[in-house]
């Protein structure tokens, strides 16, 4: 599955393009129906585990495709929720690499956390129940400290974009929103203006 997850990256865009053309009149053997089914299969927890752990660049491409199109005809809710859950609860998740004190590509660029959680409109569009932030299964009730730290970091990434989009409507100055540091739970606020 790890090899498949890695090789899928180049097929994600054509798969989403084709699945988006599926209609009720499409036969079960049409390319549109097969692409739709393949996207549905990507949401399987075992496949999501392989995607997150072995091919985070494929996860990034999946979320890029989410943001670039109308998702009404594509089965993405399970896929988004399962990816978010796996990023938060997996011990070797790329999200954990991004928020720990280690240096390197993931720490500096935070590509996965940004792709999955930073577009508040996309998160809300994926599901009325927070899409990738909706934890699936037993993890929603029991989290260890590392998982809780990952979840807090994901919420901060989401909230940062949410506040940035809506803050000007409430008269908040450009000194807001806070900037999220790479360390989970630590927020560095730029100097606020004197009132």
PDB file of C-alpha atoms in Angstrom:
ATOM      1  CA  UNK A   1       0.000   0.000   0.000  1.00  0.00           C
ATOM      2  CA  UNK A   2       2.894   2.357   0.666  1.00  0.00           C
ATOM      3  CA  UNK A   3       4.099   2.015  -2.936  1.00  0.00           C
ATOM      4  CA  UNK A   4       0.567   2.563  -4.252  1.00  0.00           C
ATOM      5  CA  UNK A   5       0.152   5.654  -2.037  1.00  0.00           C
ATOM      6  CA  UNK A   6       3.394   7.071  -3.406  1.00  0.00           C
ATOM      7  CA  UNK A   7       2.518   6.377  -7.040  1.00  0.00           C
ATOM      8  CA  UNK A   8      -1.002   7.847  -6.754  1.00  0.00           C
ATOM      9  CA  UNK A   9       0.163  11.460  -6.655  1.00  0.00           C
ATOM     10  CA  UNK A  10       0.275  11.870 -10.430  1.00  0.00           C
ATOM     11  CA  UNK A  11      -3.173  10.281 -10.781  1.00  0.00           C
ATOM     12  CA  UNK A  12      -5.041  12.421  -8.243  1.00  0.00           C
ATOM     13  CA  UNK A  13      -5.882  15.353 -10.555  1.00  0.00           C
ATOM     14  CA  UNK A  14      -7.106  13.193 -13.482  1.00  0.00           C
ATOM     15  CA  UNK A  15      -9.049  11.036 -11.026  1.00  0.00           C
ATOM     16  CA  UNK A  16     -10.845  14.056  -9.541  1.00  0.00           C
ATOM     17  CA  UNK A  17     -11.433  15.577 -12.995  1.00  0.00           C
ATOM     18  CA  UNK A  18     -13.029  12.369 -14.245  1.00  0.00           C
ATOM     19  CA  UNK A  19     -15.065  11.677 -11.091  1.00  0.00           C
ATOM     20  CA  UNK A  20     -16.490  15.209 -11.210  1.00  0.00           C
ATOM     21  CA  UNK A  21     -18.137  14.405 -14.557  1.00  0.00           C
ATOM     22  CA  UNK A  22     -20.082  11.449 -13.112  1.00  0.00           C
ATOM     23  CA  UNK A  23     -23.865  11.676 -13.478  1.00  0.00           C
ATOM     24  CA  UNK A  24     -26.745   9.393 -12.545  1.00  0.00           C
ATOM     25  CA  UNK A  25     -26.786   8.200 -16.157  1.00  0.00           C
ATOM     26  CA  UNK A  26     -23.147   7.070 -16.027  1.00  0.00           C
ATOM     27  CA  UNK A  27     -22.800   3.313 -16.285  1.00  0.00           C
ATOM     28  CA  UNK A  28     -21.032   1.420 -13.499  1.00  0.00           C
ATOM     29  CA  UNK A  29     -18.138   0.686 -15.867  1.00  0.00           C
ATOM     30  CA  UNK A  30     -17.656   4.214 -17.158  1.00  0.00           C
ATOM     31  CA  UNK A  31     -14.383   6.022 -16.366  1.00  0.00           C
ATOM     32  CA  UNK A  32     -16.366   8.551 -14.312  1.00  0.00           C
ATOM     33  CA  UNK A  33     -17.908   5.848 -12.100  1.00  0.00           C
ATOM     34  CA  UNK A  34     -14.594   4.024 -11.693  1.00  0.00           C
ATOM     35  CA  UNK A  35     -12.808   7.259 -10.716  1.00  0.00           C
ATOM     36  CA  UNK A  36     -15.594   8.063  -8.253  1.00  0.00           C
ATOM     37  CA  UNK A  37     -15.214   4.590  -6.724  1.00  0.00           C
ATOM     38  CA  UNK A  38     -11.422   4.966  -6.541  1.00  0.00           C
ATOM     39  CA  UNK A  39     -11.781   8.221  -4.587  1.00  0.00           C
ATOM     40  CA  UNK A  40     -14.217   6.435  -2.293  1.00  0.00           C
ATOM     41  CA  UNK A  41     -11.644   3.670  -1.802  1.00  0.00           C
ATOM     42  CA  UNK A  42      -8.945   6.226  -0.961  1.00  0.00           C
ATOM     43  CA  UNK A  43     -11.015   7.066   2.120  1.00  0.00           C
ATOM     44  CA  UNK A  44     -10.598   3.554   3.532  1.00  0.00           C
ATOM     45  CA  UNK A  45      -8.727   3.856   6.859  1.00  0.00           C
ATOM     46  CA  UNK A  46      -6.026   1.400   5.762  1.00  0.00           C
ATOM     47  CA  UNK A  47      -5.354   3.349   2.575  1.00  0.00           C
ATOM     48  CA  UNK A  48      -5.401   6.648   4.468  1.00  0.00           C
ATOM     49  CA  UNK A  49      -2.853   5.225   6.922  1.00  0.00           C
ATOM     50  CA  UNK A  50      -0.544   4.380   4.013  1.00  0.00           C
ATOM     51  CA  UNK A  51      -1.077   7.817   2.444  1.00  0.00           C
ATOM     52  CA  UNK A  52      -0.311   9.727   5.640  1.00  0.00           C
ATOM     53  CA  UNK A  53       2.639   7.650   6.773  1.00  0.00           C
ATOM     54  CA  UNK A  54       4.294   6.878   3.439  1.00  0.00           C
ATOM     55  CA  UNK A  55       3.243   9.583   0.985  1.00  0.00           C
ATOM     56  CA  UNK A  56       2.350  12.899   2.645  1.00  0.00           C
ATOM     57  CA  UNK A  57       2.953  14.647  -0.709  1.00  0.00           C
ATOM     58  CA  UNK A  58      -0.014  12.678  -2.076  1.00  0.00           C
ATOM     59  CA  UNK A  59      -2.150  13.936   0.830  1.00  0.00           C
ATOM     60  CA  UNK A  60      -1.043  17.468  -0.034  1.00  0.00           C
ATOM     61  CA  UNK A  61      -2.106  16.944  -3.659  1.00  0.00           C
ATOM     62  CA  UNK A  62      -5.489  15.533  -2.579  1.00  0.00           C
ATOM     63  CA  UNK A  63      -6.232  18.666  -0.546  1.00  0.00           C
ATOM     64  CA  UNK A  64      -5.004  20.887  -3.386  1.00  0.00           C
ATOM     65  CA  UNK A  65      -7.591  19.185  -5.572  1.00  0.00           C
ATOM     66  CA  UNK A  66     -10.262  19.691  -2.897  1.00  0.00           C
ATOM     67  CA  UNK A  67      -9.681  23.432  -2.927  1.00  0.00           C
ATOM     68  CA  UNK A  68      -9.639  23.719  -6.724  1.00  0.00           C
ATOM     69  CA  UNK A  69     -13.096  22.339  -7.518  1.00  0.00           C
ATOM     70  CA  UNK A  70     -16.755  21.863  -6.678  1.00  0.00           C
ATOM     71  CA  UNK A  71     -16.969  18.800  -4.433  1.00  0.00           C
ATOM     72  CA  UNK A  72     -20.713  18.118  -4.564  1.00  0.00           C
ATOM     73  CA  UNK A  73     -20.352  15.142  -6.898  1.00  0.00           C
ATOM     74  CA  UNK A  74     -17.189  13.669  -5.372  1.00  0.00           C
ATOM     75  CA  UNK A  75     -17.151  11.459  -2.223  1.00  0.00           C
ATOM     76  CA  UNK A  76     -14.652  13.396  -0.124  1.00  0.00           C
ATOM     77  CA  UNK A  77     -16.111  13.635   3.390  1.00  0.00           C
ATOM     78  CA  UNK A  78     -14.838  10.238   4.582  1.00  0.00           C
ATOM     79  CA  UNK A  79     -11.490  10.807   2.895  1.00  0.00           C
ATOM     80  CA  UNK A  80     -11.019  14.230   4.524  1.00  0.00           C
ATOM     81  CA  UNK A  81     -12.122  13.041   7.972  1.00  0.00           C
ATOM     82  CA  UNK A  82      -9.952   9.935   7.875  1.00  0.00           C
ATOM     83  CA  UNK A  83      -6.886  11.887   6.712  1.00  0.00           C
ATOM     84  CA  UNK A  84      -7.377  14.460   9.477  1.00  0.00           C
ATOM     85  CA  UNK A  85      -7.812  11.727  12.082  1.00  0.00           C
ATOM     86  CA  UNK A  86      -4.710   9.865  10.942  1.00  0.00           C
ATOM     87  CA  UNK A  87      -2.613  13.050  10.918  1.00  0.00           C
ATOM     88  CA  UNK A  88      -3.649  13.760  14.494  1.00  0.00           C
ATOM     89  CA  UNK A  89      -3.477  10.294  16.059  1.00  0.00           C
ATOM     90  CA  UNK A  90      -0.620   8.539  14.230  1.00  0.00           C
ATOM     91  CA  UNK A  91       2.633   8.342  16.173  1.00  0.00           C
ATOM     92  CA  UNK A  92       4.685   8.877  13.000  1.00  0.00           C
ATOM     93  CA  UNK A  93       2.417  11.475  11.400  1.00  0.00           C
ATOM     94  CA  UNK A  94       3.973  14.251   9.284  1.00  0.00           C
ATOM     95  CA  UNK A  95       1.954  16.721  11.376  1.00  0.00           C
ATOM     96  CA  UNK A  96       3.978  15.611  14.399  1.00  0.00           C
ATOM     97  CA  UNK A  97       7.193  16.271  12.455  1.00  0.00           C
ATOM     98  CA  UNK A  98       5.971  19.769  11.634  1.00  0.00           C
ATOM     99  CA  UNK A  99       5.178  20.787  15.205  1.00  0.00           C
ATOM    100  CA  UNK A 100       8.085  19.233  17.069  1.00  0.00           C
ATOM    101  CA  UNK A 101      11.366  20.989  17.691  1.00  0.00           C
ATOM    102  CA  UNK A 102      13.226  19.081  14.960  1.00  0.00           C
ATOM    103  CA  UNK A 103      14.604  21.012  12.025  1.00  0.00           C
ATOM    104  CA  UNK A 104      14.213  20.143   8.386  1.00  0.00           C
ATOM    105  CA  UNK A 105      11.775  20.471   5.520  1.00  0.00           C
ATOM    106  CA  UNK A 106       8.603  19.621   7.457  1.00  0.00           C
ATOM    107  CA  UNK A 107       9.471  21.943  10.333  1.00  0.00           C
ATOM    108  CA  UNK A 108      10.205  24.954   8.133  1.00  0.00           C
ATOM    109  CA  UNK A 109       7.511  24.654   5.456  1.00  0.00           C
ATOM    110  CA  UNK A 110       4.762  22.709   7.278  1.00  0.00           C
ATOM    111  CA  UNK A 111       3.287  21.513   3.968  1.00  0.00           C
ATOM    112  CA  UNK A 112       0.845  18.934   5.331  1.00  0.00           C
ATOM    113  CA  UNK A 113      -0.646  20.981   8.166  1.00  0.00           C
ATOM    114  CA  UNK A 114      -1.023  23.921   5.817  1.00  0.00           C
ATOM    115  CA  UNK A 115      -2.595  21.865   3.008  1.00  0.00           C
ATOM    116  CA  UNK A 116      -5.059  20.029   5.248  1.00  0.00           C
ATOM    117  CA  UNK A 117      -6.043  22.523   7.949  1.00  0.00           C
ATOM    118  CA  UNK A 118      -5.168  26.079   6.875  1.00  0.00           C
ATOM    119  CA  UNK A 119      -8.057  26.822   4.501  1.00  0.00           C
ATOM    120  CA  UNK A 120     -10.992  27.469   6.855  1.00  0.00           C
ATOM    121  CA  UNK A 121     -13.487  27.735   3.986  1.00  0.00           C
ATOM    122  CA  UNK A 122     -12.393  24.360   2.633  1.00  0.00           C
ATOM    123  CA  UNK A 123     -12.575  22.742   6.076  1.00  0.00           C
ATOM    124  CA  UNK A 124     -16.133  24.013   6.463  1.00  0.00           C
ATOM    125  CA  UNK A 125     -17.030  23.027   2.896  1.00  0.00           C
ATOM    126  CA  UNK A 126     -15.788  19.464   3.374  1.00  0.00           C
ATOM    127  CA  UNK A 127     -18.182  18.743   6.180  1.00  0.00           C
ATOM    128  CA  UNK A 128     -20.590  20.509   8.492  1.00  0.00           C
ATOM    129  CA  UNK A 129     -18.762  18.599  11.222  1.00  0.00           C
ATOM    130  CA  UNK A 130     -15.334  20.182  10.550  1.00  0.00           C
ATOM    131  CA  UNK A 131     -14.128  17.788   7.830  1.00  0.00           C
ATOM    132  CA  UNK A 132     -10.497  16.952   8.584  1.00  0.00           C
ATOM    133  CA  UNK A 133     -10.872  18.233  12.156  1.00  0.00           C
ATOM    134  CA  UNK A 134     -13.646  15.723  12.916  1.00  0.00           C
ATOM    135  CA  UNK A 135     -11.929  12.831  14.619  1.00  0.00           C
ATOM    136  CA  UNK A 136     -13.275   9.461  13.525  1.00  0.00           C
ATOM    137  CA  UNK A 137     -13.739   6.554  15.909  1.00  0.00           C
ATOM    138  CA  UNK A 138     -12.483   6.078  19.438  1.00  0.00           C
ATOM    139  CA  UNK A 139      -9.938   8.881  19.124  1.00  0.00           C
ATOM    140  CA  UNK A 140     -12.593  11.538  19.605  1.00  0.00           C
ATOM    141  CA  UNK A 141     -12.887  10.551  23.277  1.00  0.00           C
ATOM    142  CA  UNK A 142      -9.421   9.316  24.239  1.00  0.00           C
ATOM    143  CA  UNK A 143      -6.263  11.062  23.220  1.00  0.00           C
ATOM    144  CA  UNK A 144      -2.813  10.844  24.704  1.00  0.00           C
ATOM    145  CA  UNK A 145      -0.842  14.087  25.251  1.00  0.00           C
ATOM    146  CA  UNK A 146       0.911  13.853  21.867  1.00  0.00           C
ATOM    147  CA  UNK A 147      -2.375  13.374  20.029  1.00  0.00           C
ATOM    148  CA  UNK A 148      -3.928  16.233  21.970  1.00  0.00           C
ATOM    149  CA  UNK A 149      -0.948  18.425  21.013  1.00  0.00           C
ATOM    150  CA  UNK A 150      -1.434  17.486  17.343  1.00  0.00           C
ATOM    151  CA  UNK A 151      -5.144  18.278  17.561  1.00  0.00           C
ATOM    152  CA  UNK A 152      -4.451  21.630  19.224  1.00  0.00           C
ATOM    153  CA  UNK A 153      -1.945  22.482  16.488  1.00  0.00           C
ATOM    154  CA  UNK A 154      -4.491  21.562  13.784  1.00  0.00           C
ATOM    155  CA  UNK A 155      -7.150  23.747  15.424  1.00  0.00           C
ATOM    156  CA  UNK A 156      -4.665  26.632  15.683  1.00  0.00           C
ATOM    157  CA  UNK A 157      -3.795  26.332  11.989  1.00  0.00           C
ATOM    158  CA  UNK A 158      -7.508  26.322  11.106  1.00  0.00           C
ATOM    159  CA  UNK A 159      -8.330  29.166  13.514  1.00  0.00           C
ATOM    160  CA  UNK A 160      -5.541  31.360  12.212  1.00  0.00           C
ATOM    161  CA  UNK A 161      -7.089  31.390   8.740  1.00  0.00           C
ATOM    162  CA  UNK A 162     -10.599  31.719  10.165  1.00  0.00           C
ATOM    163  CA  UNK A 163      -9.657  34.773  12.222  1.00  0.00           C
ATOM    164  CA  UNK A 164      -7.672  36.321   9.369  1.00  0.00           C
ATOM    165  CA  UNK A 165     -10.706  36.092   7.075  1.00  0.00           C
ATOM    166  CA  UNK A 166     -13.175  37.517   9.564  1.00  0.00           C
ATOM    167  CA  UNK A 167     -11.096  39.823  11.781  1.00  0.00           C
ATOM    168  CA  UNK A 168     -11.283  42.949   9.570  1.00  0.00           C
ATOM    169  CA  UNK A 169     -15.075  42.811   9.849  1.00  0.00           C
ATOM    170  CA  UNK A 170     -14.757  43.222  13.605  1.00  0.00           C
ATOM    171  CA  UNK A 171     -12.326  46.142  13.519  1.00  0.00           C
ATOM    172  CA  UNK A 172      -9.279  44.153  14.591  1.00  0.00           C
ATOM    173  CA  UNK A 173      -6.010  45.699  13.443  1.00  0.00           C
ATOM    174  CA  UNK A 174      -3.366  44.091  11.280  1.00  0.00           C
ATOM    175  CA  UNK A 175      -1.454  43.076  14.404  1.00  0.00           C
ATOM    176  CA  UNK A 176      -3.984  40.272  14.699  1.00  0.00           C
ATOM    177  CA  UNK A 177      -4.251  37.261  14.128  1.00  0.00           C
ATOM    178  CA  UNK A 178      -1.495  35.637  16.130  1.00  0.00           C
ATOM    179  CA  UNK A 179       1.193  33.856  14.207  1.00  0.00           C
ATOM    180  CA  UNK A 180       1.417  30.133  14.853  1.00  0.00           C
ATOM    181  CA  UNK A 181       4.889  28.886  15.639  1.00  0.00           C
ATOM    182  CA  UNK A 182       6.045  25.413  14.661  1.00  0.00           C
ATOM    183  CA  UNK A 183       5.741  24.224  18.232  1.00  0.00           C
ATOM    184  CA  UNK A 184       2.321  22.855  19.113  1.00  0.00           C
ATOM    185  CA  UNK A 185       0.378  24.998  21.469  1.00  0.00           C
ATOM    186  CA  UNK A 186       2.772  27.946  21.332  1.00  0.00           C
ATOM    187  CA  UNK A 187       1.431  31.079  19.738  1.00  0.00           C
ATOM    188  CA  UNK A 188       3.588  34.119  19.229  1.00  0.00           C
ATOM    189  CA  UNK A 189       1.576  37.302  18.952  1.00  0.00           C
ATOM    190  CA  UNK A 190       3.045  40.236  17.082  1.00  0.00           C
ATOM    191  CA  UNK A 191       3.106  43.441  19.045  1.00  0.00           C
ATOM    192  CA  UNK A 192      -0.426  44.772  19.440  1.00  0.00           C
ATOM    193  CA  UNK A 193      -0.998  48.506  19.051  1.00  0.00           C
ATOM    194  CA  UNK A 194      -1.568  50.576  22.180  1.00  0.00           C
ATOM    195  CA  UNK A 195      -5.242  51.257  22.761  1.00  0.00           C
TER     196      UNK A 195
END
